[in-house]
PDB file of C-alpha atoms in Angstrom:
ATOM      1  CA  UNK D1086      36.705 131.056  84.078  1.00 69.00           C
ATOM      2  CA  UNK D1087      39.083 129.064  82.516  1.00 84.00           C
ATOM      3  CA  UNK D1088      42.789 129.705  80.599  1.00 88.00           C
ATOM      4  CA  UNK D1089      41.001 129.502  77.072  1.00 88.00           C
ATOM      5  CA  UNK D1090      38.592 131.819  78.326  1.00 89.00           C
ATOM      6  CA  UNK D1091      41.708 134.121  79.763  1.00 89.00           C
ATOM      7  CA  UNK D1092      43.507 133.831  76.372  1.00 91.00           C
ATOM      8  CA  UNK D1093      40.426 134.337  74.119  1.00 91.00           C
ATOM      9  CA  UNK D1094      39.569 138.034  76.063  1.00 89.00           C
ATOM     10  CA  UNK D1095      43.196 139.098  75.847  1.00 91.00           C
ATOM     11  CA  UNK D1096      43.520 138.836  72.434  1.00 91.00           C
ATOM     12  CA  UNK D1097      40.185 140.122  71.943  1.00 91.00           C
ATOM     13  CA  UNK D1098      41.019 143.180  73.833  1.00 90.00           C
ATOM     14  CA  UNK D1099      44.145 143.681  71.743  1.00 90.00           C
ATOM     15  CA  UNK D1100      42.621 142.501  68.565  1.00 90.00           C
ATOM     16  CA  UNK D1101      38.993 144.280  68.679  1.00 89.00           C
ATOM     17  CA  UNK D1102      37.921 141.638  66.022  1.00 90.00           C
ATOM     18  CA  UNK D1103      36.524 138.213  66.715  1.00 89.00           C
ATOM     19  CA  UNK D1104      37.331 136.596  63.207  1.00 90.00           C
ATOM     20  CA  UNK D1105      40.757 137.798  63.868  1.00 91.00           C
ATOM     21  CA  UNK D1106      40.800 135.857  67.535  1.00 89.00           C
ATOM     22  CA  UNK D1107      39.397 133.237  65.807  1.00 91.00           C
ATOM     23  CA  UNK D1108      41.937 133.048  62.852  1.00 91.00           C
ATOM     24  CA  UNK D1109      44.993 133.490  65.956  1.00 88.00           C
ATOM     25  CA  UNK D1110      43.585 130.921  67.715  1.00 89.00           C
ATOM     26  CA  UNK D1111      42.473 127.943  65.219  1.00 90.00           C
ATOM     27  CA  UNK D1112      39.058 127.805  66.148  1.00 93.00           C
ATOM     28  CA  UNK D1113      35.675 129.528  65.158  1.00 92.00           C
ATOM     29  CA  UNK D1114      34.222 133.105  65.522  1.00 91.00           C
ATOM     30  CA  UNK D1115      31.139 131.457  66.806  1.00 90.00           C
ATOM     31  CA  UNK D1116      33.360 129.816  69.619  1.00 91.00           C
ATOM     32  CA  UNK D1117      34.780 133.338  70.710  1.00 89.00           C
ATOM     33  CA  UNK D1118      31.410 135.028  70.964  1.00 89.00           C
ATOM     34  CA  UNK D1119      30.306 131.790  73.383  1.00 89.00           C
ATOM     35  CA  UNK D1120      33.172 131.984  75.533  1.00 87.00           C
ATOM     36  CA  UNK D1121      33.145 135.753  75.748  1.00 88.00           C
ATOM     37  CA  UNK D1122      29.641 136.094  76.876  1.00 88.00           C
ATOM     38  CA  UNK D1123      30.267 132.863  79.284  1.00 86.00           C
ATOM     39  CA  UNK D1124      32.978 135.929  80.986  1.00 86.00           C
ATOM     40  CA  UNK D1125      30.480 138.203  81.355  1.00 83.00           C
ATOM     41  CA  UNK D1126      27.789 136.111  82.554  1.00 85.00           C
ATOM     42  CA  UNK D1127      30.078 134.667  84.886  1.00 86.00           C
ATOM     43  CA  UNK D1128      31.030 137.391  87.330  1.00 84.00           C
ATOM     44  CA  UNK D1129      27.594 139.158  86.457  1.00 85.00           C
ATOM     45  CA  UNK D1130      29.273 142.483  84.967  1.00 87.00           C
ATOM     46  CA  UNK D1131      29.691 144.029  81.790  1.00 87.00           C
ATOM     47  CA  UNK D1132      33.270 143.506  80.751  1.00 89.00           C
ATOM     48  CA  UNK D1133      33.744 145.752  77.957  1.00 87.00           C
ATOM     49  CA  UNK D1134      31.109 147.628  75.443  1.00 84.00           C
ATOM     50  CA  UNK D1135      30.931 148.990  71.793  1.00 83.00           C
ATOM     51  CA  UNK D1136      32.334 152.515  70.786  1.00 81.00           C
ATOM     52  CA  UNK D1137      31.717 152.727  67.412  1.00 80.00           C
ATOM     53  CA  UNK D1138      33.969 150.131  65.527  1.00 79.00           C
ATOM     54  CA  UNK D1139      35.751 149.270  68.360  1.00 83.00           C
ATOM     55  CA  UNK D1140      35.067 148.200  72.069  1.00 86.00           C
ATOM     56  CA  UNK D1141      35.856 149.530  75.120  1.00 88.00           C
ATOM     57  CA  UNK D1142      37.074 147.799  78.545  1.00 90.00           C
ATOM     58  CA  UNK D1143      34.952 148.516  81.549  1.00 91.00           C
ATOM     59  CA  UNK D1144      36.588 149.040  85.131  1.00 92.00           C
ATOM     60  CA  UNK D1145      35.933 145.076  85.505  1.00 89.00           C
ATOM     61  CA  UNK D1146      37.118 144.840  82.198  1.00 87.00           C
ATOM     62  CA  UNK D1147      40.559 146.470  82.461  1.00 92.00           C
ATOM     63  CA  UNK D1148      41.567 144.215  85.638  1.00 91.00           C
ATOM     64  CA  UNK D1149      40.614 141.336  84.269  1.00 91.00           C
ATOM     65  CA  UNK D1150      42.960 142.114  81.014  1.00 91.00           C
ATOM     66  CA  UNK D1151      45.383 143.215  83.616  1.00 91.00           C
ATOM     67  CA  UNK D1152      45.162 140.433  85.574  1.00 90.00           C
ATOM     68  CA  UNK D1153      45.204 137.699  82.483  1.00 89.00           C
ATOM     69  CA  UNK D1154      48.213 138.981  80.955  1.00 89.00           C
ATOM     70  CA  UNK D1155      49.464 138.225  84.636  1.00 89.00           C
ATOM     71  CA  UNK D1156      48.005 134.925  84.862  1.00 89.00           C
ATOM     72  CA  UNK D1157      49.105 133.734  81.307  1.00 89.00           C
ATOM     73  CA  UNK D1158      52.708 135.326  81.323  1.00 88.00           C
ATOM     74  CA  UNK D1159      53.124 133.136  85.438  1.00 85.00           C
ATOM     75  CA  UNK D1160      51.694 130.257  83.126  1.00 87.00           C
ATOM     76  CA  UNK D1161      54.070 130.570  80.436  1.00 84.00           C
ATOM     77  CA  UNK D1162      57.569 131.247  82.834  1.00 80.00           C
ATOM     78  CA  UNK D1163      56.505 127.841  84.650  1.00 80.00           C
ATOM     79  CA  UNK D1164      56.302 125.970  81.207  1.00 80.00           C
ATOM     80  CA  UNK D1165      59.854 127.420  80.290  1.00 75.00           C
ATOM     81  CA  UNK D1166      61.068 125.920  83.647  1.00 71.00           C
ATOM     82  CA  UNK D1167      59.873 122.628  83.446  1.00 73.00           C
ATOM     83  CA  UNK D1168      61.476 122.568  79.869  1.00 70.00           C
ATOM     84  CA  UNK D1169      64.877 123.891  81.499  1.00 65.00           C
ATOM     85  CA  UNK D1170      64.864 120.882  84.081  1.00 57.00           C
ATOM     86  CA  UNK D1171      64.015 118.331  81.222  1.00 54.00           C
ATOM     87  CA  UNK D1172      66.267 119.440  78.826  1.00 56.00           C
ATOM     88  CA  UNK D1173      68.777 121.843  80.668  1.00 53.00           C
ATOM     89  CA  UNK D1174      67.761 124.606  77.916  1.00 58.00           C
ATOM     90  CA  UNK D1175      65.483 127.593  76.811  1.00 58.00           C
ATOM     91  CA  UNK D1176      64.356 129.051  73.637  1.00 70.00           C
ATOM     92  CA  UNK D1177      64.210 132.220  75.079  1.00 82.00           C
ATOM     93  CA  UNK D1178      65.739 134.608  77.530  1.00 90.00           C
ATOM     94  CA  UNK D1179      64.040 137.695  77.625  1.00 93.00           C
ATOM     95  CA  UNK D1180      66.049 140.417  79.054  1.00 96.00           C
ATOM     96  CA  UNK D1181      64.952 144.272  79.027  1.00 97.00           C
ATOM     97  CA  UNK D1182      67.589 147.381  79.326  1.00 96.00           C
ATOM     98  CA  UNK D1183      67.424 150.440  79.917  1.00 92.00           C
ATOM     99  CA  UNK D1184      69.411 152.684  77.122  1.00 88.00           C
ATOM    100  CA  UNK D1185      72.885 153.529  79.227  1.00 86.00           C
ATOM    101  CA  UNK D1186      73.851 149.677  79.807  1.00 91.00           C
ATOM    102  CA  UNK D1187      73.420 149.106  76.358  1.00 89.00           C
ATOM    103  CA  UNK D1188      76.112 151.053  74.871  1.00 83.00           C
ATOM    104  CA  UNK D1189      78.643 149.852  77.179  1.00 83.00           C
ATOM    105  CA  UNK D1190      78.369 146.319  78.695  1.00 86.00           C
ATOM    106  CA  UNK D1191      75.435 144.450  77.591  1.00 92.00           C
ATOM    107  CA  UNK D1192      77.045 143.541  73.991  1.00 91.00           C
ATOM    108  CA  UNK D1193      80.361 141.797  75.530  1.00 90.00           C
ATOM    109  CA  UNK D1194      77.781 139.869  77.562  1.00 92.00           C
ATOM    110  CA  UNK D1195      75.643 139.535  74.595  1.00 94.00           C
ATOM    111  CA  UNK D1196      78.056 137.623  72.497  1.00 93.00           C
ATOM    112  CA  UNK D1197      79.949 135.688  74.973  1.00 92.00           C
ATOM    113  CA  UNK D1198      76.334 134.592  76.515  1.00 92.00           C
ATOM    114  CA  UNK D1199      75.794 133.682  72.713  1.00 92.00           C
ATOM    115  CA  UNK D1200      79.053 131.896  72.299  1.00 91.00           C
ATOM    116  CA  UNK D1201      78.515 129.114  75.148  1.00 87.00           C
ATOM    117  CA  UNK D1202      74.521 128.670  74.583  1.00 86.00           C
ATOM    118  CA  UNK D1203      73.801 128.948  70.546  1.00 86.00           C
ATOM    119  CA  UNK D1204      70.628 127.310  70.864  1.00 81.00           C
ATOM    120  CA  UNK D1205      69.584 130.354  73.313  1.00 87.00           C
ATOM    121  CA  UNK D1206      67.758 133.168  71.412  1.00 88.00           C
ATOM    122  CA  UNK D1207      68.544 136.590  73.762  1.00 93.00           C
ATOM    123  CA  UNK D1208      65.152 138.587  73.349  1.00 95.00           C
ATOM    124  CA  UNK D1209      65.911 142.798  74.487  1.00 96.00           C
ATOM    125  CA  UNK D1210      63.636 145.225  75.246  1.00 96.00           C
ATOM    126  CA  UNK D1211      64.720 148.319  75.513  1.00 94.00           C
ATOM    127  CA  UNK D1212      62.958 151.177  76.974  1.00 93.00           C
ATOM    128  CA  UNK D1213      63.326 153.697  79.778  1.00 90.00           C
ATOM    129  CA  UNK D1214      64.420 152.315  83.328  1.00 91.00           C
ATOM    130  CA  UNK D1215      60.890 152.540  84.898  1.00 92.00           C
ATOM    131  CA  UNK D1216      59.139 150.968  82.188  1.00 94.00           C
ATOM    132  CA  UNK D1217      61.595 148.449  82.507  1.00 96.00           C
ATOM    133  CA  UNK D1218      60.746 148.121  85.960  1.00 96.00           C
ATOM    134  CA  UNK D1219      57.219 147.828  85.182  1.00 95.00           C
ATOM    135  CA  UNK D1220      57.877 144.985  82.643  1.00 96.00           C
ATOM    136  CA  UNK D1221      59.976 142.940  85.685  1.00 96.00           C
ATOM    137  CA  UNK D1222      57.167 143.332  88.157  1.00 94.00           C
ATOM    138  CA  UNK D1223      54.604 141.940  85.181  1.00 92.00           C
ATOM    139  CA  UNK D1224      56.975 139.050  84.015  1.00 91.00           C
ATOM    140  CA  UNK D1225      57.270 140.366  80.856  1.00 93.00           C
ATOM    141  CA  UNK D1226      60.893 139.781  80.931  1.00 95.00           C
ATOM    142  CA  UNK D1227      63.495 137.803  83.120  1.00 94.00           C
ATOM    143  CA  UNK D1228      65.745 140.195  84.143  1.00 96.00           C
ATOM    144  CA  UNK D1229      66.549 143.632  84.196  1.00 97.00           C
ATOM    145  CA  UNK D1230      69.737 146.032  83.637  1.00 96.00           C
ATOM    146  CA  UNK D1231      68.922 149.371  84.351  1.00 95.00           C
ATOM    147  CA  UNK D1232      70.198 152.730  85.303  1.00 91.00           C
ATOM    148  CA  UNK D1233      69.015 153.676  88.884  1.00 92.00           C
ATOM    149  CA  UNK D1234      70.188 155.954  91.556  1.00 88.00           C
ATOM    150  CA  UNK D1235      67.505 154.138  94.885  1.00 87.00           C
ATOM    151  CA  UNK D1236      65.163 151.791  93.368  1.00 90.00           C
ATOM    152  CA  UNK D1237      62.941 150.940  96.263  1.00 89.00           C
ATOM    153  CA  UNK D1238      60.051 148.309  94.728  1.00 90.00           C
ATOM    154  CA  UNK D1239      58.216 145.931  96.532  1.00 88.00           C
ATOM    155  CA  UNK D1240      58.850 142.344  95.481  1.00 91.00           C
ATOM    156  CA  UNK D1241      61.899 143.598  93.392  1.00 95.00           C
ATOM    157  CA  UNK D1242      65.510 142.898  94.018  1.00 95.00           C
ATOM    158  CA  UNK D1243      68.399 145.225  93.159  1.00 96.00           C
ATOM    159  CA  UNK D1244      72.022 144.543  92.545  1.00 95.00           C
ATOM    160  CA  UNK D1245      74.041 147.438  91.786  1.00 94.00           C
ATOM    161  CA  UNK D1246      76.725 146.623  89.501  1.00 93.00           C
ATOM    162  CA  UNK D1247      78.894 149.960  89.271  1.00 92.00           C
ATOM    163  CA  UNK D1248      78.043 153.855  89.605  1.00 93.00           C
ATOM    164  CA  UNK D1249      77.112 155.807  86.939  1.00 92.00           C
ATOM    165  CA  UNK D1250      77.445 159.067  87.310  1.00 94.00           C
ATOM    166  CA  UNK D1251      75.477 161.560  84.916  1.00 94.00           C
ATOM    167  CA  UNK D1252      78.451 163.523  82.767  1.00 95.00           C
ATOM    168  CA  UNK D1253      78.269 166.639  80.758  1.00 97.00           C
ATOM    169  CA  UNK D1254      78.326 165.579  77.672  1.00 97.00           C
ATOM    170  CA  UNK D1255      79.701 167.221  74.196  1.00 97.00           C
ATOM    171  CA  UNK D1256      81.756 166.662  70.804  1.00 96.00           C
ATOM    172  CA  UNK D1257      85.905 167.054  71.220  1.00 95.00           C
ATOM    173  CA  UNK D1258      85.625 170.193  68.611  1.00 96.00           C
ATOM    174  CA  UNK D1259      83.651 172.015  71.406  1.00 97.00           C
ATOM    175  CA  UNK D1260      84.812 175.166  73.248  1.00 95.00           C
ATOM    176  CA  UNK D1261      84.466 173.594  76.994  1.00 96.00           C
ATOM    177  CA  UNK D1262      86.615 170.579  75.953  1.00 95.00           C
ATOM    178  CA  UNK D1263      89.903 171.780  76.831  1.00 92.00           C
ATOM    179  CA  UNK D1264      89.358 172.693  80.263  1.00 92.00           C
ATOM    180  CA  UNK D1265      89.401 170.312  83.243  1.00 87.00           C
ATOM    181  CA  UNK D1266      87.007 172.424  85.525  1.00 90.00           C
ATOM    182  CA  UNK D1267      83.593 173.880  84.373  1.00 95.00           C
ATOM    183  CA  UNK D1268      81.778 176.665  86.376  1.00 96.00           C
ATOM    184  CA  UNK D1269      77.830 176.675  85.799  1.00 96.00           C
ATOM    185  CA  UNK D1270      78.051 179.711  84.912  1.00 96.00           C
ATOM    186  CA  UNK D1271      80.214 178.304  81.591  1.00 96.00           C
ATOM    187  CA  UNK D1272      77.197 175.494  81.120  1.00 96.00           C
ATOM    188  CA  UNK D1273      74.553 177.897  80.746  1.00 96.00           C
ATOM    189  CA  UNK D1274      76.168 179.571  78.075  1.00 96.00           C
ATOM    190  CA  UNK D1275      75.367 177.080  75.713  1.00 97.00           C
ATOM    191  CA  UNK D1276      72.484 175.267  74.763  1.00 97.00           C
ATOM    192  CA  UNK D1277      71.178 171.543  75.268  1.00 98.00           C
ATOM    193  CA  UNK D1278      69.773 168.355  73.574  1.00 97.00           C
ATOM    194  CA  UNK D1279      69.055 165.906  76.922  1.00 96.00           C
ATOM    195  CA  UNK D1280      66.625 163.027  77.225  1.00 94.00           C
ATOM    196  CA  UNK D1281      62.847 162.936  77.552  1.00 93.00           C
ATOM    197  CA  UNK D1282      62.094 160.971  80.323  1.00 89.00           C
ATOM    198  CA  UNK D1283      63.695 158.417  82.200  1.00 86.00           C
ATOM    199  CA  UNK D1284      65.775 157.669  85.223  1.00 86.00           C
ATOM    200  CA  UNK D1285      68.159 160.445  83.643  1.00 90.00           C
ATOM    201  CA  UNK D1286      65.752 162.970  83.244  1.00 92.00           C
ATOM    202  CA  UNK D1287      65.175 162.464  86.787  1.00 91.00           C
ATOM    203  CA  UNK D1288      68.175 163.320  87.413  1.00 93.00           C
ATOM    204  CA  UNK D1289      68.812 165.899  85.082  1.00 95.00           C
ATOM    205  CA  UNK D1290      65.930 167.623  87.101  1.00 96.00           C
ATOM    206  CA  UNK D1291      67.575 166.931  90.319  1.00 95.00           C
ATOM    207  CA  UNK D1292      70.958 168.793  89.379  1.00 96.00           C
ATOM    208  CA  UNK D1293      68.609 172.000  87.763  1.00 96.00           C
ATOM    209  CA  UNK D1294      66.575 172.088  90.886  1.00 96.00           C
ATOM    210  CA  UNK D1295      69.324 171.821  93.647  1.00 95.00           C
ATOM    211  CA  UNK D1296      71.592 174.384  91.665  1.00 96.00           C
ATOM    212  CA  UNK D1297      68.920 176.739  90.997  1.00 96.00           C
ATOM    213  CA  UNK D1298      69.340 176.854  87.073  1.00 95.00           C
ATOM    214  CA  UNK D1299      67.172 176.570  83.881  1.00 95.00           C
ATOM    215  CA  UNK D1300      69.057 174.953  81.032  1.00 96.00           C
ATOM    216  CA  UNK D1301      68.533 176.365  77.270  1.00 96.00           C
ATOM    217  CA  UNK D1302      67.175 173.178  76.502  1.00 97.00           C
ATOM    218  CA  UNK D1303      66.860 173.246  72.225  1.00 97.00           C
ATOM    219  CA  UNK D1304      65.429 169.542  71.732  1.00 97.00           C
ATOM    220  CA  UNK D1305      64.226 166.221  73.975  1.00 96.00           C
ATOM    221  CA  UNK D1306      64.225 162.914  73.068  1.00 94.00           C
ATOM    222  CA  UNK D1307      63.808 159.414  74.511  1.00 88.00           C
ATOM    223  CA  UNK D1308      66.500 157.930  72.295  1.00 89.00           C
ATOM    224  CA  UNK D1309      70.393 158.210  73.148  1.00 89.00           C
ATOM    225  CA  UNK D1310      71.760 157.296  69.558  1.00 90.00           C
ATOM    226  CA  UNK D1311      69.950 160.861  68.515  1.00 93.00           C
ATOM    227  CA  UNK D1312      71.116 162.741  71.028  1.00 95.00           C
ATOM    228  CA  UNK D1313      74.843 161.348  70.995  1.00 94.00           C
ATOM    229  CA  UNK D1314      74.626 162.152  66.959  1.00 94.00           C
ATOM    230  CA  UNK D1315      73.178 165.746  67.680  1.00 96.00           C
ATOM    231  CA  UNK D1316      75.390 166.856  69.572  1.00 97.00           C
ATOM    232  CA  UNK D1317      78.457 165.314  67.395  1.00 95.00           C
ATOM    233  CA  UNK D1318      80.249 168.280  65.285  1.00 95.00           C
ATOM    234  CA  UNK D1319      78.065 170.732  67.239  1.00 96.00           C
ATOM    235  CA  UNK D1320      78.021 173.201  70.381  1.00 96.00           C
ATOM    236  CA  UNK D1321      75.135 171.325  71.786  1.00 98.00           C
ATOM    237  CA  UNK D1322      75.637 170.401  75.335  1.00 98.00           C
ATOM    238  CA  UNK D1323      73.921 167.172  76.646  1.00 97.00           C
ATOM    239  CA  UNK D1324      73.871 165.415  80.194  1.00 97.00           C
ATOM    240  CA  UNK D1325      73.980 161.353  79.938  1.00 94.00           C
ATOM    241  CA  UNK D1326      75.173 158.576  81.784  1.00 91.00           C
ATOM    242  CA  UNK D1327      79.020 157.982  81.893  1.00 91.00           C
ATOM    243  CA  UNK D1328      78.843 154.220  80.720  1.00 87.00           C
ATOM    244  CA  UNK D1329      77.001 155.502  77.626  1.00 86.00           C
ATOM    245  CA  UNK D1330      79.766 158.066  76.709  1.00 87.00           C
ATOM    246  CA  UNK D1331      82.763 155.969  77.557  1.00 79.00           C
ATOM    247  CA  UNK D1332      82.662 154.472  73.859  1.00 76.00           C
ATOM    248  CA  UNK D1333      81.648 156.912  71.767  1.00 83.00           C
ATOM    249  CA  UNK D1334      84.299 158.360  69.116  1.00 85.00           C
ATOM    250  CA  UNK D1335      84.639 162.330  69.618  1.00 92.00           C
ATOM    251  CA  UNK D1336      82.619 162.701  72.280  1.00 94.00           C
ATOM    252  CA  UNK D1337      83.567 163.468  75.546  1.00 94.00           C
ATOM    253  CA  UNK D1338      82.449 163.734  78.778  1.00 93.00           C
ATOM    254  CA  UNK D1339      83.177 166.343  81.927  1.00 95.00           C
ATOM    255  CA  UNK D1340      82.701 166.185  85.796  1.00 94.00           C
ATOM    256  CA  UNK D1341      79.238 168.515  86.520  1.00 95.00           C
ATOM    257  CA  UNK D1342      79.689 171.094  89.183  1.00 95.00           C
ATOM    258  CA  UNK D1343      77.533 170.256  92.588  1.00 95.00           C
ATOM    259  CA  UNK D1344      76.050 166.517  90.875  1.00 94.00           C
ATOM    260  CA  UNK D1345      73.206 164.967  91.420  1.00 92.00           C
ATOM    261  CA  UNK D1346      72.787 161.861  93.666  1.00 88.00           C
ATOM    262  CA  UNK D1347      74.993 158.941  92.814  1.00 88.00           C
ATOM    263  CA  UNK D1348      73.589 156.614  89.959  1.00 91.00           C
ATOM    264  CA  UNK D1349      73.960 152.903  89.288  1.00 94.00           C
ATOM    265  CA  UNK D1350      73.875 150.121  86.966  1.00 94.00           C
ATOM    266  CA  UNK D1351      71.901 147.520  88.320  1.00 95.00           C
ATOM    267  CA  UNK D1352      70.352 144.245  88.035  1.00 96.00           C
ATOM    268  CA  UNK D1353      66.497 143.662  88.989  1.00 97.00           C
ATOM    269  CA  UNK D1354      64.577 140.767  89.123  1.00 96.00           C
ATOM    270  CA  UNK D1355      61.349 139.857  91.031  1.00 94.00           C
ATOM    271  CA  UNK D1356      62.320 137.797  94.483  1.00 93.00           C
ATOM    272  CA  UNK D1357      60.236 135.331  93.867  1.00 91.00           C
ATOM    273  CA  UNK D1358      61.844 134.614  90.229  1.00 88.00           C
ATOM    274  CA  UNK D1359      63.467 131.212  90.219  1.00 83.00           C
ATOM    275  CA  UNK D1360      67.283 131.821  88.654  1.00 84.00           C
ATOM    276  CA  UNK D1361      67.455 129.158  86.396  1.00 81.00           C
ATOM    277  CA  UNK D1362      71.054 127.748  85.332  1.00 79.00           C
ATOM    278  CA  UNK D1363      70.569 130.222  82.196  1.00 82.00           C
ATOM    279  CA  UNK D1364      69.576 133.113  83.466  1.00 87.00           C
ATOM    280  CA  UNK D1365      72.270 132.395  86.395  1.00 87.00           C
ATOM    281  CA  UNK D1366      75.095 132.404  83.636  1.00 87.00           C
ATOM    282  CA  UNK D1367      73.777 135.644  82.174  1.00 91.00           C
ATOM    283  CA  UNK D1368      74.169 137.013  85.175  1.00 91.00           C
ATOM    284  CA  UNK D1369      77.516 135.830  86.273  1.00 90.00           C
ATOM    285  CA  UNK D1370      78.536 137.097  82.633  1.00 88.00           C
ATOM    286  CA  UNK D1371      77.492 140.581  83.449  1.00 90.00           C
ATOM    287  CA  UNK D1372      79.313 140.785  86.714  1.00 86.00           C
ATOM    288  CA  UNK D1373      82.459 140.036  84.986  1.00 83.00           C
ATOM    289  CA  UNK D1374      81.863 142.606  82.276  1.00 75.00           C
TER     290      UNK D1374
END
């Protein structure tokens, strides 16, 4: 096995078309079938087999893809640092999010991190915190900034930044906005648009679970810009993070009765990451946000 042979089976895998590997990768089809069959012949097992138009990975088959996007994304993080010592610079930094920092201090650190390095394209994922978590342990990204409440990986480091509590959540026109204190037994009344999945669902669960309550929940989603807009000029209820509220016009957010555990904004990044001067500045800049 070589790296060719890693990079020709991951895009066939994700490509289910040789021509197409072929056409990717400058060379010919005939070239793609060789080195394909040299995988299979090599550790003696069928790697992946044909389901109608398409082909499917064996057990073998699915660690090695696992396995080369590992290999080939380690390979790729070591070529960007041996471009940052040589010319103190990166194309890329590849950051992932989860949604709550993203509405409230990622874009200061956005354009100020843009401001001092303009040759520095900032590449965000956004998704929900685990999956986030999942693309740090792969190397898909750099770094992290996620919304966590006892993140306990191997191999990942945490930094909490500040707490983020989950808040009640609703537009200024609605009937609970005027008062300070908010029983339960007021909540229930109305009904609720809250997120999906996620680090928040989590704890949305938490807080039904410990207080003994099912919310009237109307609509899910995995996306906080719908769920902000549903509930604006409504009586929709919603729970969300407090950093994610704190700049949004007419909507406001209230203490919950008997909360959930403590949440976080934090930074993760795998301990055996080197922090480059780059991704060191990013950093530095989100502390000061």
């Amino acid at each position: 096995m070589n790296i060719k042979q890693l990079i020709i089976f991951k895009y066939f895998v994700e490509e289910q078309n040789e021509n197409v590997v072929a056409a990717k990768l400058n060379i010919t089809q005939p070239t793609v079938t060789f080195h394909l069959k040299n995988l299979n012949s090599t550790y003696g097992v069928d790697l992946y087999y044909k389901k109608g138009k398409h082909f499917k990975l064996t057990q073998p088959g699915e660690l090695l893809y696992r396995n080369a996007n590992k290999v080939l994304n380690l390979i790729q993080e070591t070529n960007e640092l041996m471009t940052d010592f040589e010319q103190s610079t990166r194309g890329i930094l590849k950051i992932g999010a989860s949604h709550a920092p993203v509405y409230s201090l990622l874009p200061n650190a956005f354009r100020k991190y843009m401001n001092d390095y303009p040759n520095v394209e900032l590449s965000l994922t956004v998704e929900t915190a685990p999956v986030i978590t999942e693309k740090v342990k792969n190397r898909d990204v750099e770094i992290g900034i996620i919304s966590e409440k006892g993140l306990n990986e191997p191999d990942i480091n945490v930094k909490r930044l500040f707490e983020n509590p989950i808040m009640l959540a609703m537009d200024k026109s609605h009937p609970l906005a005027k008062q300070n204190d908010i029983s339960i037994t007021e909540i229930l009344e109305y009904p609720f648009i809250i997120h999906s999945s996620g680090s928040t669902r989590e704890s949305i669960n938490e807080w039904q679970r410990d207080n003994f309550i099912d919310l009237q929940i109307q609509m899910q989603s995995n996306n906080l810009s719908s769920i902000l807009e549903t509930i604006r000029d409504s009586k929709f209820l919603s729970l969300i993070s407090q950093s994610a509220i704190q700049y949004q016009d007419n909507i406001i957010a209230k203490s919950l009765p008997n909360p959930p555990a403590s949440r976080y904004i934090s930074l993760i990044y795998r301990s055996d990451r080197y922090m480059t001067p780059l991704i060191q500045h990013f950093v530095s800049l989100v502390y000061k946000v």
